Short mmCIF file of C-alpha atoms in Angstrom, two decimals:
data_model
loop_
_atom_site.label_atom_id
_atom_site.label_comp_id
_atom_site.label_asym_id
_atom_site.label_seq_id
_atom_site.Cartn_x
_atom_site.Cartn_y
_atom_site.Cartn_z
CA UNK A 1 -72.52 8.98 143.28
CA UNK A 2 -70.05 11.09 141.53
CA UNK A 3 -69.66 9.99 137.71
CA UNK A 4 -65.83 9.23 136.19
CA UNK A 5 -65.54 12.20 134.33
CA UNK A 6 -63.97 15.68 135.38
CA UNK A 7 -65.76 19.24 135.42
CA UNK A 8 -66.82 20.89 131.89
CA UNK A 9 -63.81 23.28 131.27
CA UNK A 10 -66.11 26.05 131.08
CA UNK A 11 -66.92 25.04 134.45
CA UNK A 12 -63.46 25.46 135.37
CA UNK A 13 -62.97 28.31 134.14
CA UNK A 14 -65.55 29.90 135.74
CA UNK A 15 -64.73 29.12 139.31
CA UNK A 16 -61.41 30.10 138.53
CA UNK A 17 -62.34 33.56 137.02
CA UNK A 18 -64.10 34.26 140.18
CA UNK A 19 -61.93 32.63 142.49
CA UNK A 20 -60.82 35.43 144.66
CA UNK A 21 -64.34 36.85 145.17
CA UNK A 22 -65.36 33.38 146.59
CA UNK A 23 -62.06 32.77 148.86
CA UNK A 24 -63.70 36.20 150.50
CA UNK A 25 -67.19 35.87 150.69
CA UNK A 26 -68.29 32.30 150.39
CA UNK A 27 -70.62 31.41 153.70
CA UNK A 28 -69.98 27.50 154.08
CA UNK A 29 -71.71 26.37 157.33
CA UNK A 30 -75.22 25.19 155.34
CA UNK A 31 -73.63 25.12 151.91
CA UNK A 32 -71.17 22.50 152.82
CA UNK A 33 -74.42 19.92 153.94
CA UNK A 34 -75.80 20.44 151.03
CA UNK A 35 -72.75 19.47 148.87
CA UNK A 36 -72.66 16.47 150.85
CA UNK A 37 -76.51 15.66 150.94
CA UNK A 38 -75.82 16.01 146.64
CA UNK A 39 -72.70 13.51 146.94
CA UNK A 40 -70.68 16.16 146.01
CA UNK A 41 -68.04 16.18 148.68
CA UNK A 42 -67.85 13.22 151.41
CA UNK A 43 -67.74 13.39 154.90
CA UNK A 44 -64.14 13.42 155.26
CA UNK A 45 -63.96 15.78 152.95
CA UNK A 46 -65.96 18.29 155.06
CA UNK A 47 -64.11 17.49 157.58
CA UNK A 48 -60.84 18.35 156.07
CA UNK A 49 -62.24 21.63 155.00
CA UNK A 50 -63.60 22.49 158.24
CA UNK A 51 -60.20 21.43 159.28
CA UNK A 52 -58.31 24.82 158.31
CA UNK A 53 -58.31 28.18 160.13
CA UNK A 54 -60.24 30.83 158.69
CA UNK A 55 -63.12 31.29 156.88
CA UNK A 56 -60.61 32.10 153.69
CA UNK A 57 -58.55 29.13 154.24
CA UNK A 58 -61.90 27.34 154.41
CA UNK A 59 -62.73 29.02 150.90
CA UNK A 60 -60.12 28.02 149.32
CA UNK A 61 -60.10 24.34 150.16
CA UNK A 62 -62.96 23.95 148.72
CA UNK A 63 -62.44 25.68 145.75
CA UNK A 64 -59.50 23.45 145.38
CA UNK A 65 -61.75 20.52 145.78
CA UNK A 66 -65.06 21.54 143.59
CA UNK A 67 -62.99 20.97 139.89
CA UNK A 68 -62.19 17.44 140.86
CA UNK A 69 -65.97 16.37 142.08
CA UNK A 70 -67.34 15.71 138.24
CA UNK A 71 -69.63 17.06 135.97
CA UNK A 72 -72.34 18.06 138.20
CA UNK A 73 -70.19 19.60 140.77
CA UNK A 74 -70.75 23.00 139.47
CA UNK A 75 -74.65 23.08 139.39
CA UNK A 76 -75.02 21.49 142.53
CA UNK A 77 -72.68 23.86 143.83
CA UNK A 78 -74.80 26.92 141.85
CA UNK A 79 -77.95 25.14 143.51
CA UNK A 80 -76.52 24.88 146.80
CA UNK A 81 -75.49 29.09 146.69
CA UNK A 82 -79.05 29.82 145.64
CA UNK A 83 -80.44 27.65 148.56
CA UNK A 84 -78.05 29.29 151.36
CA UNK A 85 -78.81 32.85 150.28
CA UNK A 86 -75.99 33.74 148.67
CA UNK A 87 -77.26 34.43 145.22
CA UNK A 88 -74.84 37.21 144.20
CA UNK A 89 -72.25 34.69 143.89
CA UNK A 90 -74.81 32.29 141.58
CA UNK A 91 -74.87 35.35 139.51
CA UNK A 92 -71.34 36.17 139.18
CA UNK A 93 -70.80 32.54 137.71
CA UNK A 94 -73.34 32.23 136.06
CA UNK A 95 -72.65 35.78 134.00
CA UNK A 96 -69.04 34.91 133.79
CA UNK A 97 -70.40 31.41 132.43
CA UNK A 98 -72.47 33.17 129.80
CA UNK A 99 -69.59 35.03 127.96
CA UNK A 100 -67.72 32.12 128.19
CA UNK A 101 -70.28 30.22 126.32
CA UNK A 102 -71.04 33.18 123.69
CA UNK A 103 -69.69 31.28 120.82
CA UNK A 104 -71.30 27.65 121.86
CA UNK A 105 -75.17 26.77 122.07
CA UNK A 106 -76.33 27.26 125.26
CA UNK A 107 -76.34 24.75 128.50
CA UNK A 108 -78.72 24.20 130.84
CA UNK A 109 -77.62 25.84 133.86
CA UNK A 110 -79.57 25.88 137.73
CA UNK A 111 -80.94 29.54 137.35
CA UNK A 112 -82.21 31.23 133.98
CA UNK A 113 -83.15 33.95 135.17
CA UNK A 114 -81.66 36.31 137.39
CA UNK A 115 -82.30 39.23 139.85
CA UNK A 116 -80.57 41.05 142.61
CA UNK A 117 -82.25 43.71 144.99
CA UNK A 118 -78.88 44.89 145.88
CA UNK A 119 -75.04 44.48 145.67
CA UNK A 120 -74.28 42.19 148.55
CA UNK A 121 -70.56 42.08 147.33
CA UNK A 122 -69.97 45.11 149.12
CA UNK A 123 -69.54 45.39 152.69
CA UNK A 124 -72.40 47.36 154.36
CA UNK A 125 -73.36 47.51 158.13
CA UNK A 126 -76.69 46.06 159.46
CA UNK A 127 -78.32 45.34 162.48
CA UNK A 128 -78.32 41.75 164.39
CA UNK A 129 -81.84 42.38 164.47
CA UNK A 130 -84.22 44.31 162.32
CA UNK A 131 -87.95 44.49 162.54
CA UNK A 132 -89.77 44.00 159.32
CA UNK A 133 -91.11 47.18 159.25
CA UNK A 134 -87.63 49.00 159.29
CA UNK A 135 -85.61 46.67 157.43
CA UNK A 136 -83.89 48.83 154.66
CA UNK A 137 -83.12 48.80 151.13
CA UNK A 138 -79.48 49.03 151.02
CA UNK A 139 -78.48 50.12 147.30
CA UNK A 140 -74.71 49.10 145.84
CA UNK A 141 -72.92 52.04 147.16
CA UNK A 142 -73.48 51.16 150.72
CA UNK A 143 -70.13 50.53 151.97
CA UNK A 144 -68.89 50.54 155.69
CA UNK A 145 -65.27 52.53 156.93
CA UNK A 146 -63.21 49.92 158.79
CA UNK A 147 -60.89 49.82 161.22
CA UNK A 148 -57.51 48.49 158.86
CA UNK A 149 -59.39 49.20 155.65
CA UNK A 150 -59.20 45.57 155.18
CA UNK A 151 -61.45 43.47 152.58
CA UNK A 152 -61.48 40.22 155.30
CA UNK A 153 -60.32 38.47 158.37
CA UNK A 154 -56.68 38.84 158.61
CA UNK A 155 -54.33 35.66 158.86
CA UNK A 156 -54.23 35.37 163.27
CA UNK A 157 -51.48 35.00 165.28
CA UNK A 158 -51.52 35.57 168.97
CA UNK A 159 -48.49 36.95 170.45
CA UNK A 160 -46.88 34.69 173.06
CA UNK A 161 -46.69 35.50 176.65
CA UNK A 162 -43.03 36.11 178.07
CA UNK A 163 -41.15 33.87 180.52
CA UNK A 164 -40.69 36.99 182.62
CA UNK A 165 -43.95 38.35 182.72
CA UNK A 166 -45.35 35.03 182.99
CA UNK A 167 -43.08 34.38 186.51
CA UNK A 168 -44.23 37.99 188.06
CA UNK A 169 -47.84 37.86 187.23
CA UNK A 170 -49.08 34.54 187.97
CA UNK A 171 -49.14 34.24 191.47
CA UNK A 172 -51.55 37.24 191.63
CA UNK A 173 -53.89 35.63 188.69
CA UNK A 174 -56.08 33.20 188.58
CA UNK A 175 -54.29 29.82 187.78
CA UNK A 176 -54.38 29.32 183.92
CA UNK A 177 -51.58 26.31 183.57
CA UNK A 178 -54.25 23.58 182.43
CA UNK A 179 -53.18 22.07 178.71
CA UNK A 180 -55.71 23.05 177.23
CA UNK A 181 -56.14 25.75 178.55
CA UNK A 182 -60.10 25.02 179.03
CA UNK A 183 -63.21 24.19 177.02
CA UNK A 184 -64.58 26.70 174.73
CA UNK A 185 -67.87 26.60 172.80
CA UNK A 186 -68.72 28.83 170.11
CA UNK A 187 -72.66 28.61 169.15
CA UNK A 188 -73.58 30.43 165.85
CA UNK A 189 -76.79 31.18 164.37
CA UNK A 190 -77.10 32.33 160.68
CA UNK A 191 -79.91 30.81 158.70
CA UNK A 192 -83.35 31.59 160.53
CA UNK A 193 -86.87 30.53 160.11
CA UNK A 194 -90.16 30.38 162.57
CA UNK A 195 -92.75 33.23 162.70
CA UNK A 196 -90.19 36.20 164.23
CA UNK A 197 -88.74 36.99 160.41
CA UNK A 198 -85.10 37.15 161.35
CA UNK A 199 -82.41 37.92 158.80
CA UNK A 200 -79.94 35.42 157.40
CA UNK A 201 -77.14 36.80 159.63
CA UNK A 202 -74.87 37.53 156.30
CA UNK A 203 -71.08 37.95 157.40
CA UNK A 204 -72.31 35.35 160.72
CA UNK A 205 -69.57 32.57 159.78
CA UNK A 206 -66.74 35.11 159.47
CA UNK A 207 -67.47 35.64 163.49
CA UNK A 208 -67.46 31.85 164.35
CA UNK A 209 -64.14 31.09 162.30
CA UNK A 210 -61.94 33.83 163.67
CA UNK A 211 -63.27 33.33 167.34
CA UNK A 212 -62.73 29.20 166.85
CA UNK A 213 -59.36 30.04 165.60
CA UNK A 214 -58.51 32.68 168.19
CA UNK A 215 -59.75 30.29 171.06
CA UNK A 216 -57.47 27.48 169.67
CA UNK A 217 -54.64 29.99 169.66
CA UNK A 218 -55.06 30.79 173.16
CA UNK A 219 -54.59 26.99 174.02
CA UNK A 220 -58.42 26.26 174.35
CA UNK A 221 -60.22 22.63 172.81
CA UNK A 222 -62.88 24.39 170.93
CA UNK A 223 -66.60 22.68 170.33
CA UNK A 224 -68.92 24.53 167.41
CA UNK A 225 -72.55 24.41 167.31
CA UNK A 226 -74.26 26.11 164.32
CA UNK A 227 -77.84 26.63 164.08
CA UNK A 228 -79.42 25.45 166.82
CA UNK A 229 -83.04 26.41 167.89
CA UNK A 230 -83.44 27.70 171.58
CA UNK A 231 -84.07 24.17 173.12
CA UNK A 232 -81.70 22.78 171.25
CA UNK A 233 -79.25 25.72 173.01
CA UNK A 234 -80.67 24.93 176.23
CA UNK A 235 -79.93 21.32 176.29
CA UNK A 236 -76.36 21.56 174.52
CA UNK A 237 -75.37 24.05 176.71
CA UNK A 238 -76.42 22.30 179.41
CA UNK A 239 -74.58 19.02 178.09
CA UNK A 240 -71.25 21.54 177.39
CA UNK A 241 -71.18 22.63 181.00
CA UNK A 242 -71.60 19.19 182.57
CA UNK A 243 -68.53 17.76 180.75
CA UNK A 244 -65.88 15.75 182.98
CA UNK A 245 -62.98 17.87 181.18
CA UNK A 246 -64.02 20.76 183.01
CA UNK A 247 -62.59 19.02 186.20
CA UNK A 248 -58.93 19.01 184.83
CA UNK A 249 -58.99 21.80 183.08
CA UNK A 250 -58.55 25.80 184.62
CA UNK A 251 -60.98 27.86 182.70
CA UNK A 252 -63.92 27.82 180.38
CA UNK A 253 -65.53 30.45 177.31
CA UNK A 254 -68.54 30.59 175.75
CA UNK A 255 -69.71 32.80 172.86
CA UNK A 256 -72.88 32.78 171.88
CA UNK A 257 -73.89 34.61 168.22
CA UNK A 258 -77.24 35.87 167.33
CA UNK A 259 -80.22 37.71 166.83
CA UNK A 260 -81.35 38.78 170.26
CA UNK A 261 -83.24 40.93 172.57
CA UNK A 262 -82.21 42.62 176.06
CA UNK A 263 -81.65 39.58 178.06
CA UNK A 264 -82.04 36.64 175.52
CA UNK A 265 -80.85 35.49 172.39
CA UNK A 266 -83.04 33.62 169.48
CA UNK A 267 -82.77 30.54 168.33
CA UNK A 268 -83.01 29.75 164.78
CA UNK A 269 -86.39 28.32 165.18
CA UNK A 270 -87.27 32.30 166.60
CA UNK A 271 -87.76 31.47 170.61
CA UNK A 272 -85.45 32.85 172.90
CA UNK A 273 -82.93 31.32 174.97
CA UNK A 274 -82.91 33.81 178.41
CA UNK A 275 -78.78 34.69 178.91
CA UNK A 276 -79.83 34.00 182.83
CA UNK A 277 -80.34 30.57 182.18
CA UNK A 278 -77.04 30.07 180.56
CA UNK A 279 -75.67 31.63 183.34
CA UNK A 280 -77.18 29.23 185.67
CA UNK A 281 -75.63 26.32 183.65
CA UNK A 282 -72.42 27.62 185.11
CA UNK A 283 -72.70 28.70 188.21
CA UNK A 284 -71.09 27.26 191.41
CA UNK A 285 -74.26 25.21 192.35
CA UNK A 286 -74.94 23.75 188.77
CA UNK A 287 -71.29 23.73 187.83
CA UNK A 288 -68.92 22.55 190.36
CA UNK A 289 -66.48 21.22 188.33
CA UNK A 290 -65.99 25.05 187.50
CA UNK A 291 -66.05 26.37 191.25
CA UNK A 292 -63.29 29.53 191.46
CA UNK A 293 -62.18 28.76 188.13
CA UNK A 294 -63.03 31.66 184.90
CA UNK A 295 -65.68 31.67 183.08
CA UNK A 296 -65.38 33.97 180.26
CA UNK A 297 -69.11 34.73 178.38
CA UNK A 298 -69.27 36.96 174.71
CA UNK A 299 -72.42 37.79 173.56
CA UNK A 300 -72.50 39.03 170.09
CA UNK A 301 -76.80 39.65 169.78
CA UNK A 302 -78.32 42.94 170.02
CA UNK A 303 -80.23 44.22 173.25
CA UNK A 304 -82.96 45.94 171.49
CA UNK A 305 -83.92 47.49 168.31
CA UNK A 306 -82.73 51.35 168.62
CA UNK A 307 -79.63 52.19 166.21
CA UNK A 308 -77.23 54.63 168.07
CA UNK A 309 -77.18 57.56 166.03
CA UNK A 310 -74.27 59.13 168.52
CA UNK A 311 -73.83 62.43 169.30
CA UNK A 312 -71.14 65.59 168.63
CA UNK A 313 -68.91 65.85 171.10
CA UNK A 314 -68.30 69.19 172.70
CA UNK A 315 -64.89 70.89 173.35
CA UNK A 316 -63.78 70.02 176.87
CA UNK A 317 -61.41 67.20 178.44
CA UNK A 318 -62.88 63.94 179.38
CA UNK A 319 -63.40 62.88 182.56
CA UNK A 320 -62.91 58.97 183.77
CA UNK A 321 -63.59 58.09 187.13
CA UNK A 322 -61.83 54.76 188.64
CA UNK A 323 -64.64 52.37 190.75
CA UNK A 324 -64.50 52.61 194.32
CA UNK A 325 -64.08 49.12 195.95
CA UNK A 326 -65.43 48.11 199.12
CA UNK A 327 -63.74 45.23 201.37
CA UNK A 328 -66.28 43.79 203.75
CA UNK A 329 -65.11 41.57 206.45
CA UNK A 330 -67.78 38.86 208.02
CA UNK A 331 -65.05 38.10 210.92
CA UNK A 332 -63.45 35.20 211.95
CA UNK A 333 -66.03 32.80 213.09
CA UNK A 334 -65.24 28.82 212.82
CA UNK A 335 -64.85 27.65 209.88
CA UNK A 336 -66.76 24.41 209.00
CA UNK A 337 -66.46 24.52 204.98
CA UNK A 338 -65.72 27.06 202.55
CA UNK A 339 -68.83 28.64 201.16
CA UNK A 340 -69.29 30.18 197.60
CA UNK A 341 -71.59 32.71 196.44
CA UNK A 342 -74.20 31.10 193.58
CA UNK A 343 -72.66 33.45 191.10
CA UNK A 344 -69.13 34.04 191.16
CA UNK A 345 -65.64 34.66 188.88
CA UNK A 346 -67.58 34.96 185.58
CA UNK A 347 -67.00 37.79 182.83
CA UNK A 348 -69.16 38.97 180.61
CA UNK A 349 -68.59 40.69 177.55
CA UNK A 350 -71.65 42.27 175.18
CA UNK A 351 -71.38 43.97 172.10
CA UNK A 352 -74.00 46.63 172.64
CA UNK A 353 -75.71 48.57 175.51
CA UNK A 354 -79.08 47.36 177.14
CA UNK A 355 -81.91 48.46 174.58
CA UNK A 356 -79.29 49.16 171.47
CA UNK A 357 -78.62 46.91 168.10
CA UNK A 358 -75.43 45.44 167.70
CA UNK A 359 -73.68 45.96 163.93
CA UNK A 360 -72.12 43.56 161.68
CA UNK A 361 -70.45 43.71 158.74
CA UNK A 362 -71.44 41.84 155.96
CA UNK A 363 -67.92 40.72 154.84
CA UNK A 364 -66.12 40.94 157.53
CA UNK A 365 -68.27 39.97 160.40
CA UNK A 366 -69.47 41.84 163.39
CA UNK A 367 -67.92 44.98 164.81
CA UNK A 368 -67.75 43.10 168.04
CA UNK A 369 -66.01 40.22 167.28
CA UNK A 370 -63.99 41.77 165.02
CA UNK A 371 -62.10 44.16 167.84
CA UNK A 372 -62.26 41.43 170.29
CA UNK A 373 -60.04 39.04 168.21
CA UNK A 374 -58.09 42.55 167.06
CA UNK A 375 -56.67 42.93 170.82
CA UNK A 376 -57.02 39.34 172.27
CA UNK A 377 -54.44 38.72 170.04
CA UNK A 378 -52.17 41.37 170.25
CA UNK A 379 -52.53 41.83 174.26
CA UNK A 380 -53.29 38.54 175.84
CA UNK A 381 -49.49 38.16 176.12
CA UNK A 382 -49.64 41.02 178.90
CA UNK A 383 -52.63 41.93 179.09
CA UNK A 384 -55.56 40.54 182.01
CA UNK A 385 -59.11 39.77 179.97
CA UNK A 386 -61.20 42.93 182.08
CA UNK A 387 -58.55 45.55 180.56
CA UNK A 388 -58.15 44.07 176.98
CA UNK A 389 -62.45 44.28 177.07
CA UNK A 390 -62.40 48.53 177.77
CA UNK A 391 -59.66 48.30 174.93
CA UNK A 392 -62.39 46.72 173.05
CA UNK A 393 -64.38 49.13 174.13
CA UNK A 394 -62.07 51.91 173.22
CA UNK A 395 -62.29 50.57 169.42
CA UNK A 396 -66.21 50.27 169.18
CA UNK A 397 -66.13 53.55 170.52
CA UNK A 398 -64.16 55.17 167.57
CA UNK A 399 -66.48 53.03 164.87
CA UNK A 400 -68.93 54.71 162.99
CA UNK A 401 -71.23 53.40 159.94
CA UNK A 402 -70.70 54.27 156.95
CA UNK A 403 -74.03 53.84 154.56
CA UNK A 404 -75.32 57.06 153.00
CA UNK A 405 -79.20 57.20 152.62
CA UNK A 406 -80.06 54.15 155.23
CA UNK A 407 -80.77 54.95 158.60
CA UNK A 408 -76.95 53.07 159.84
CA UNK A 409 -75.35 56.08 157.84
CA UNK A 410 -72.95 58.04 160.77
CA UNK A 411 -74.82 54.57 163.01
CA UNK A 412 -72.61 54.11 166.31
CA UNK A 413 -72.41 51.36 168.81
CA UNK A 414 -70.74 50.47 172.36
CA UNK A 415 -69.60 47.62 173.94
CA UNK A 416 -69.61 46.62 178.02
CA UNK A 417 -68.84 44.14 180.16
CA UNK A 418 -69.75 43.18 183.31
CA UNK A 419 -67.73 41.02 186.32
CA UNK A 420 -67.74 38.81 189.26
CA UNK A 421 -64.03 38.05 188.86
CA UNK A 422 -62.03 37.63 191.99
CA UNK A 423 -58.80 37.88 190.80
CA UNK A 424 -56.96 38.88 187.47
CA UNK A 425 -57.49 36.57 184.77
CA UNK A 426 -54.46 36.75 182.27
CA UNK A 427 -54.40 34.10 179.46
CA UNK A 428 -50.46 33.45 179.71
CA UNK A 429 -50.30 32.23 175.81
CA UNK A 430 -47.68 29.90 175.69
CA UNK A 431 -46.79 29.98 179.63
CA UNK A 432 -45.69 28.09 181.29
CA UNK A 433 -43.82 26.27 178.96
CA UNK A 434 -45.11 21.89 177.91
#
């Protein structure tokens, strides 16, 4: 257990020094179980951490927290950076450390020596999946342009729904009055291992915070699973979509976040889960406590391995074409009971094309995401789900990679969904009223 004395001041100081760079980039899914497998924070205290919205917020509780866990916090917490991968932060305190400690003999501290392929402070794109054979050497200029030039998640809000618009909409929608609104489950992989080499999914926790803060926003009771292998998936999943709540409730999301390949995504272990199976979990025959309700699906994995390298456009005036739709009538024969297709009212949304990687952001989290939470939040309020996802798609279209001698310089990527909704699905935040 923790002793009765405080941190060393250099300590302190350090973590202080360098506070702002950790608020930002700290990754705490893994490095908070370590802290508490080294007694440095308690249960409760994860807890509380885990507690706050945002990955910042997050940051900074814990940073709050470290100065007051004694004098081994710091090298456990040194240690437990190392151990998660995120040894550019090790560094930083460890050099800031150093010229603190120029005048004093020096302490014994977790790493003595140090080395750094590349700057991972800076925010470059790469691929949810990279064979080993292409994986590239990203150098410290690799940077990405954003959307809002911002350096992070921004603080969310979700603009409320109006009384009005609420009162001539929702007889046309699907019924969305449940409190909450549904279940939502939010399953993110980061830290891989297994045979497949998969990359420590570097800017992965940024993606599950601002989609578990966005779903709460929207009125949903959010469940988190991180790093689960693909049975483990399976059999959660499973266990998610057989839960009694489902019955009272109007709606349901899932979001799964990964490596992946066209029609699966990994598990940490490095087998896949096939995205048919989930399906299956929640269709009308396996599901009925979901029959003619919602299901809303976001798949953040790539599809394949190719990078879109995009093309020029050419002078001329785009042409959009609206979907013909076909009524077919199967006449009016006696009805004994109301039967359902297997497969019906679900929406899917993926972050890249079949055969295509999908990008992330090291900082700031995955292109996908990242636009998804961008107009969710601004246009859930009058907006139904199937138009705010081409409005996603409108934004992924305009993105472009920024990385100068890697192959994801210029990189581009787009977005899709696909639908078996009957009706339109608006998310009515704040309607009707408690």
């Amino acid at each position: 257990m923790l002793g009765v004395c405080g941190m060393h001041p250099d300590h302190q100081e350090a973590l202080k020094k360098n506070r702002v760079v950790l608020a930002k980039q700290l990754l705490l899914s893994e490095l908070l179980e370590h802290l508490l497998e080294k007694d440095i924070i308690t249960l409760e205290m994860r807890e509380h951490i885990q507690a706050k919205v945002g990955s910042f917020s997050q940051n900074v509780e814990l940073l709050n927290l470290l100065p007051k866990r004694g004098p081994q916090a710091f090298d456990a917490f040194c240690v437990a950076l190392r151990e998660t991968k995120q040894d550019h932060l090790e560094e930083l305190l460890l050099e800031t450390l150093s010229g603190l400690q120029h005048a004093h003999p020096p302490v014994w501290s977790p790493r003595h020596v140090l080395s750094c392929d590349y700057n991972l402070s800076l925010p470059f794109p790469v691929r949810e999946s990279c064979p080993p054979h292409k994986q590239p050497r990203l150098s410290a200029d690799v940077g990405e342009r954003s959307l809002d030039n911002g350096d992070g998640p921004p603080c969310l809000q979700v603009k409320p729904c109006t009384p009005e618009f609420y009162q001539t909409h929702y007889q046309l929608a699907y019924r969305l009055q449940s409190r909450p609104r549904g279940l939502a489950l939010v399953l993110s992989n980061v830290h891989f291992t297994g045979k497949k080499d998969l990359e420590f999914r570097s800017g992965g926790d940024v993606d599950h915070s601002t989609l578990v803060a966005l779903f709460k926003l929207l009125g949903y009771q959010v469940h988190v699973l991180l790093d689960q292998t693909a049975q483990e998936m399976q059999e959660k999943l499973q266990d998610f979509a057989q839960l009694p709540t489902h019955r009272v409730t109007d709606s349901c999301i899932v979001a799964l976040l990964s490596h992946g390949v066209e029609g699966g995504v990994y598990g940490v272990d490095g087998k896949l889960l096939q995205l048919q199976e989930v399906f299956q979990l929640f269709d009308n025959a396996n599901c009925p406590s979901l029959q003619n309700k919602p299901k809303m699906f976001f798949i953040q994995a790539c599809r394949g391995d190719e990078t879109d390298r995009g093309v020029d456009q050419q002078d001329g005036k785009n042409h959009a074409r609206s979907p013909e739709c076909e009524e077919s009538d199967a006449g009016k024969e006696e009805l004994l009971k109301m039967r359902l297709p297997t497969r019906s009212d679900m929406i899917c949304g993926y972050a890249c094309l079949r055969g295509t990687a999908a990008m992330r952001n090291t900082k700031r989290g995955s292109w996908y995401i990242e636009a998804l939470t961008q107009v969710f939040s601004e246009r859930a309020c009058d907006m139904h789900v199937a138009d705010m996802l081409v409005r996603v798609n409108a934004l992924i279209k305009e993105r472009e990679g920024y990385a100068p001698g890697t192959e994801f310089h210029r990189c581009k990527e787009m977005s899709e969904y696909c639908s078996t909704l009957c009706r339109r699905l608006y998310l009515f935040p704040g309607q009707p009223p408690a």
